[in-house]
PDB file of C-alpha atoms in Angstrom:
ATOM      1  CA  MET A  79     134.920  13.928 170.780  1.00  0.00           C
ATOM      2  CA  LEU A  80     137.134  13.321 167.749  1.00  0.00           C
ATOM      3  CA  LEU A  81     140.057  15.119 169.393  1.00  0.00           C
ATOM      4  CA  GLU A  82     139.614  12.904 172.432  1.00  0.00           C
ATOM      5  CA  ALA A  83     139.556   9.772 170.255  1.00  0.00           C
ATOM      6  CA  PHE A  84     142.751  10.809 168.483  1.00  0.00           C
ATOM      7  CA  SER A  85     144.460  11.547 171.809  1.00  0.00           C
ATOM      8  CA  HIS A  86     143.943   7.893 172.801  1.00  0.00           C
ATOM      9  CA  TRP A  87     144.750   6.431 169.375  1.00  0.00           C
ATOM     10  CA  PRO A  88     146.948   3.301 169.387  1.00  0.00           C
ATOM     11  CA  LYS A  89     150.529   4.148 168.459  1.00  0.00           C
ATOM     12  CA  GLY A  90     151.612   2.981 165.024  1.00  0.00           C
ATOM     13  CA  PHE A  91     148.077   2.248 163.810  1.00  0.00           C
ATOM     14  CA  THR A  92     146.657   4.089 160.810  1.00  0.00           C
ATOM     15  CA  ALA A  93     143.048   3.448 159.873  1.00  0.00           C
ATOM     16  CA  ASP A  94     141.883   3.911 156.333  1.00  0.00           C
ATOM     17  CA  PHE A  95     138.440   4.969 157.576  1.00  0.00           C
ATOM     18  CA  LEU A  96     137.023   6.553 160.709  1.00  0.00           C
ATOM     19  CA  ILE A  97     133.232   6.529 160.727  1.00  0.00           C
ATOM     20  CA  THR A  98     131.027   8.672 162.928  1.00  0.00           C
ATOM     21  CA  SER A  99     127.382   8.013 163.591  1.00  0.00           C
ATOM     22  CA  GLY A 100     124.467   9.612 161.832  1.00  0.00           C
ATOM     23  CA  GLY A 101     123.669  12.948 163.439  1.00  0.00           C
ATOM     24  CA  PHE A 102     127.208  13.340 164.765  1.00  0.00           C
ATOM     25  CA  VAL A 103     126.790  17.022 163.931  1.00  0.00           C
ATOM     26  CA  LYS A 104     123.471  18.864 163.984  1.00  0.00           C
ATOM     27  CA  GLY A 105     122.463  22.031 162.185  1.00  0.00           C
ATOM     28  CA  ASP A 106     119.486  24.321 161.811  1.00  0.00           C
ATOM     29  CA  LEU A 107     117.705  24.965 158.535  1.00  0.00           C
ATOM     30  CA  THR A 108     116.289  28.360 157.720  1.00  0.00           C
ATOM     31  CA  SER A 109     113.124  29.153 155.816  1.00  0.00           C
ATOM     32  CA  GLU A 110     115.171  29.813 152.636  1.00  0.00           C
ATOM     33  CA  VAL A 111     115.922  26.092 152.264  1.00  0.00           C
ATOM     34  CA  PRO A 112     113.364  24.307 150.040  1.00  0.00           C
ATOM     35  CA  THR A 113     111.239  21.776 151.880  1.00  0.00           C
ATOM     36  CA  GLU A 114     110.277  19.169 149.285  1.00  0.00           C
ATOM     37  CA  LYS A 115     110.413  15.909 151.178  1.00  0.00           C
ATOM     38  CA  SER A 116     109.699  12.217 151.093  1.00  0.00           C
ATOM     39  CA  ARG A 117     109.129  10.938 147.566  1.00  0.00           C
ATOM     40  CA  GLU A 118     108.762  14.535 146.362  1.00  0.00           C
ATOM     41  CA  SER A 119     112.381  15.286 147.339  1.00  0.00           C
ATOM     42  CA  ASP A 120     114.009  17.189 144.514  1.00  0.00           C
ATOM     43  CA  HIS A 121     117.731  16.866 143.787  1.00  0.00           C
ATOM     44  CA  LYS A 122     117.689  20.568 142.858  1.00  0.00           C
ATOM     45  CA  ASP A 123     117.231  21.328 146.586  1.00  0.00           C
ATOM     46  CA  PHE A 124     120.514  19.662 147.462  1.00  0.00           C
ATOM     47  CA  PRO A 125     122.816  22.689 146.954  1.00  0.00           C
ATOM     48  CA  ALA A 126     120.868  24.667 149.579  1.00  0.00           C
ATOM     49  CA  LEU A 127     121.018  21.759 152.020  1.00  0.00           C
ATOM     50  CA  ARG A 128     124.705  21.172 151.286  1.00  0.00           C
ATOM     51  CA  GLN A 129     125.496  24.838 151.949  1.00  0.00           C
ATOM     52  CA  VAL A 130     124.055  24.579 155.474  1.00  0.00           C
ATOM     53  CA  ALA A 131     125.766  21.220 156.084  1.00  0.00           C
ATOM     54  CA  GLU A 132     129.135  22.599 154.924  1.00  0.00           C
ATOM     55  CA  LYS A 133     128.952  25.325 157.579  1.00  0.00           C
ATOM     56  CA  CYS A 134     128.330  22.641 160.211  1.00  0.00           C
ATOM     57  CA  LEU A 135     131.183  20.546 158.861  1.00  0.00           C
ATOM     58  CA  ALA A 136     133.578  23.517 158.928  1.00  0.00           C
ATOM     59  CA  GLN A 137     133.019  23.817 162.680  1.00  0.00           C
ATOM     60  CA  VAL A 138     134.352  20.275 163.117  1.00  0.00           C
ATOM     61  CA  LEU A 139     137.181  20.179 160.571  1.00  0.00           C
ATOM     62  CA  SER A 140     139.572  22.510 162.342  1.00  0.00           C
ATOM     63  CA  ALA A 141     143.333  22.684 161.799  1.00  0.00           C
ATOM     64  CA  ARG A 142     143.637  21.241 165.311  1.00  0.00           C
ATOM     65  CA  LEU A 143     141.575  18.186 164.326  1.00  0.00           C
ATOM     66  CA  GLN A 144     143.600  17.661 161.152  1.00  0.00           C
ATOM     67  CA  ALA A 145     146.828  17.825 163.154  1.00  0.00           C
ATOM     68  CA  ALA A 146     145.472  15.354 165.713  1.00  0.00           C
ATOM     69  CA  ALA A 147     144.394  12.952 162.939  1.00  0.00           C
ATOM     70  CA  LYS A 148     147.756  13.031 161.148  1.00  0.00           C
ATOM     71  CA  GLY A 149     149.053   9.492 160.695  1.00  0.00           C
ATOM     72  CA  LYS A 150     146.019   8.012 162.451  1.00  0.00           C
ATOM     73  CA  ALA A 151     143.190   8.001 159.905  1.00  0.00           C
ATOM     74  CA  ARG A 152     143.013   8.774 156.200  1.00  0.00           C
ATOM     75  CA  TYR A 153     139.281   9.296 155.646  1.00  0.00           C
ATOM     76  CA  LEU A 154     136.478  10.397 157.919  1.00  0.00           C
ATOM     77  CA  THR A 155     132.746  10.156 157.433  1.00  0.00           C
ATOM     78  CA  ILE A 156     130.664  12.639 159.388  1.00  0.00           C
ATOM     79  CA  GLY A 157     126.897  12.412 159.732  1.00  0.00           C
ATOM     80  CA  VAL A 158     125.250  15.847 159.589  1.00  0.00           C
ATOM     81  CA  ASP A 159     121.569  16.082 160.539  1.00  0.00           C
ATOM     82  CA  LEU A 160     119.697  19.239 159.610  1.00  0.00           C
ATOM     83  CA  SER A 161     116.220  20.289 160.718  1.00  0.00           C
ATOM     84  CA  ASN A 162     113.981  23.318 160.724  1.00  0.00           C
ATOM     85  CA  ALA A 163     112.816  25.010 163.926  1.00  0.00           C
ATOM     86  CA  ASP A 164     109.453  23.249 164.186  1.00  0.00           C
ATOM     87  CA  GLY A 165     110.753  19.778 163.241  1.00  0.00           C
ATOM     88  CA  THR A 166     108.537  19.442 160.167  1.00  0.00           C
ATOM     89  CA  PHE A 167     111.465  19.115 157.747  1.00  0.00           C
ATOM     90  CA  GLY A 168     114.896  17.570 157.979  1.00  0.00           C
ATOM     91  CA  ALA A 169     117.768  16.071 156.024  1.00  0.00           C
ATOM     92  CA  GLU A 170     120.454  13.601 157.039  1.00  0.00           C
ATOM     93  CA  LEU A 171     123.689  13.969 155.104  1.00  0.00           C
ATOM     94  CA  VAL A 172     127.071  12.264 155.232  1.00  0.00           C
ATOM     95  CA  ALA A 173     130.350  13.951 154.345  1.00  0.00           C
ATOM     96  CA  VAL A 174     133.362  11.909 153.229  1.00  0.00           C
ATOM     97  CA  VAL A 175     136.489  13.849 154.199  1.00  0.00           C
ATOM     98  CA  ASP A 176     140.130  13.351 153.236  1.00  0.00           C
ATOM     99  CA  LEU A 177     141.672  14.025 156.649  1.00  0.00           C
ATOM    100  CA  PRO A 178     145.240  14.915 155.601  1.00  0.00           C
ATOM    101  CA  SER A 179     144.009  17.682 153.295  1.00  0.00           C
ATOM    102  CA  GLY A 180     140.799  18.500 155.181  1.00  0.00           C
ATOM    103  CA  ARG A 181     138.995  18.405 151.853  1.00  0.00           C
ATOM    104  CA  ASN A 182     135.437  17.141 151.646  1.00  0.00           C
ATOM    105  CA  LEU A 183     135.417  14.587 148.837  1.00  0.00           C
ATOM    106  CA  ARG A 184     131.752  13.713 148.692  1.00  0.00           C
ATOM    107  CA  TRP A 185     128.336  14.428 150.112  1.00  0.00           C
ATOM    108  CA  THR A 186     125.666  11.798 150.227  1.00  0.00           C
ATOM    109  CA  GLY A 187     122.637  11.415 152.418  1.00  0.00           C
ATOM    110  CA  LYS A 188     119.848   9.218 153.613  1.00  0.00           C
ATOM    111  CA  SER A 189     118.034   7.609 150.707  1.00  0.00           C
ATOM    112  CA  TYR A 190     115.880   5.137 152.609  1.00  0.00           C
ATOM    113  CA  PRO A 191     114.267   6.712 155.676  1.00  0.00           C
ATOM    114  CA  THR A 192     112.300   4.750 158.224  1.00  0.00           C
ATOM    115  CA  SER A 193     108.526   4.767 157.777  1.00  0.00           C
ATOM    116  CA  ASP A 194     108.243   7.371 160.549  1.00  0.00           C
ATOM    117  CA  GLU A 195     110.824   9.640 158.902  1.00  0.00           C
ATOM    118  CA  GLU A 196     109.258   9.563 155.452  1.00  0.00           C
ATOM    119  CA  SER A 197     106.745  12.292 156.257  1.00  0.00           C
ATOM    120  CA  TYR A 198     109.371  14.933 157.080  1.00  0.00           C
ATOM    121  CA  LEU A 199     112.751  13.820 155.727  1.00  0.00           C
ATOM    122  CA  TRP A 200     114.362  14.931 152.478  1.00  0.00           C
ATOM    123  CA  GLN A 201     115.549  11.853 150.580  1.00  0.00           C
ATOM    124  CA  PHE A 202     118.831  11.665 148.725  1.00  0.00           C
ATOM    125  CA  THR A 203     117.778  10.300 145.334  1.00  0.00           C
ATOM    126  CA  ASP A 204     121.248  10.209 143.734  1.00  0.00           C
ATOM    127  CA  LEU A 205     122.136   6.640 144.672  1.00  0.00           C
ATOM    128  CA  GLU A 206     125.464   6.832 142.806  1.00  0.00           C
ATOM    129  CA  SER A 207     126.581   9.380 145.411  1.00  0.00           C
ATOM    130  CA  HIS A 208     126.845   6.529 147.915  1.00  0.00           C
ATOM    131  CA  CYS A 209     129.626   4.880 145.863  1.00  0.00           C
ATOM    132  CA  ILE A 210     133.228   6.078 145.957  1.00  0.00           C
ATOM    133  CA  HIS A 211     136.710   4.633 145.436  1.00  0.00           C
ATOM    134  CA  LEU A 212     139.021   5.365 148.379  1.00  0.00           C
ATOM    135  CA  ALA A 213     142.273   3.845 149.624  1.00  0.00           C
ATOM    136  CA  GLY A 214     142.097   1.157 146.952  1.00  0.00           C
ATOM    137  CA  TYR A 215     138.592   0.069 148.018  1.00  0.00           C
ATOM    138  CA  ARG A 216     135.181   0.352 146.469  1.00  0.00           C
ATOM    139  CA  VAL A 217     133.302   2.017 149.332  1.00  0.00           C
ATOM    140  CA  LEU A 218     129.555   2.225 149.899  1.00  0.00           C
ATOM    141  CA  VAL A 219     128.720   5.155 152.188  1.00  0.00           C
ATOM    142  CA  LEU A 220     125.309   4.768 153.777  1.00  0.00           C
ATOM    143  CA  GLY A 221     123.318   7.002 156.065  1.00  0.00           C
ATOM    144  CA  CYS A 222     121.843   5.248 159.085  1.00  0.00           C
ATOM    145  CA  HIS A 223     118.769   3.263 157.986  1.00  0.00           C
ATOM    146  CA  ASP A 224     120.051   3.009 154.380  1.00  0.00           C
ATOM    147  CA  LEU A 225     121.705  -0.292 155.248  1.00  0.00           C
ATOM    148  CA  ASN A 226     118.230  -1.841 155.247  1.00  0.00           C
ATOM    149  CA  MET A 227     118.074  -1.458 151.470  1.00  0.00           C
ATOM    150  CA  LEU A 228     120.578  -4.302 151.349  1.00  0.00           C
ATOM    151  CA  SER A 229     119.010  -6.431 154.093  1.00  0.00           C
ATOM    152  CA  ASN A 230     117.336  -9.638 152.943  1.00  0.00           C
ATOM    153  CA  ARG A 231     115.003  -9.451 155.938  1.00  0.00           C
ATOM    154  CA  ALA A 232     113.864  -5.930 154.979  1.00  0.00           C
ATOM    155  CA  TRP A 233     113.604  -6.994 151.320  1.00  0.00           C
ATOM    156  CA  GLU A 234     111.162  -9.764 152.260  1.00  0.00           C
ATOM    157  CA  ASN A 235     108.940  -7.246 154.070  1.00  0.00           C
ATOM    158  CA  MET A 236     108.743  -4.771 151.173  1.00  0.00           C
ATOM    159  CA  THR A 237     105.726  -4.626 148.900  1.00  0.00           C
ATOM    160  CA  ASP A 238     106.664  -5.614 145.351  1.00  0.00           C
ATOM    161  CA  GLY A 239     106.422  -2.543 143.149  1.00  0.00           C
ATOM    162  CA  GLY A 240     106.153  -0.184 146.132  1.00  0.00           C
ATOM    163  CA  HIS A 241     108.375   2.888 146.315  1.00  0.00           C
ATOM    164  CA  ARG A 242     110.521   1.390 149.095  1.00  0.00           C
ATOM    165  CA  HIS A 243     111.005  -1.797 147.049  1.00  0.00           C
ATOM    166  CA  GLU A 244     111.931   0.247 143.975  1.00  0.00           C
ATOM    167  CA  ARG A 245     114.468   2.342 145.900  1.00  0.00           C
ATOM    168  CA  ALA A 246     116.013  -0.769 147.447  1.00  0.00           C
ATOM    169  CA  ALA A 247     116.175  -2.518 144.068  1.00  0.00           C
ATOM    170  CA  SER A 248     117.883   0.530 142.566  1.00  0.00           C
ATOM    171  CA  MET A 249     120.422   0.614 145.405  1.00  0.00           C
ATOM    172  CA  ARG A 250     121.139  -3.085 145.058  1.00  0.00           C
ATOM    173  CA  ALA A 251     121.763  -2.588 141.338  1.00  0.00           C
ATOM    174  CA  THR A 252     123.946   0.459 142.011  1.00  0.00           C
ATOM    175  CA  ALA A 253     125.981  -1.336 144.676  1.00  0.00           C
TER     176      ALA A 253
END
């Protein structure tokens, strides 16, 4: 898909950022990956999740893709969704990639799942991981539903003092 997009790229246009959707790449989790989820998500589990996500990312970031992206886009975000075989545990991560070098600069992930996702999704509790300086910009990298932490409409529907309200308040302060 990305190769196709780059093959139709407008001549002479270089984008600072190319953003893919959440779940652009999917991967399978094995039983070795810890399964603390929802509000019990533990940041110590992240290295195991990242290791699986990095294998998925490596399948996308080929030399061919880097060559196709040359002069067209500087940074790429790729959504990587991971789940176990029975669908009882998952994680949604986002990689921020420097396209010219092919180097992954940052991992972040979904910090504010939908109500339905809360029961099975690992939550990224390091809110600072969403913030990065790139191309002279202060960038906020969000995973899918995370944008709702900054929505006034969603804010009005949160219960004061509830865990969703606290997470949103923390993100607003971080941003």
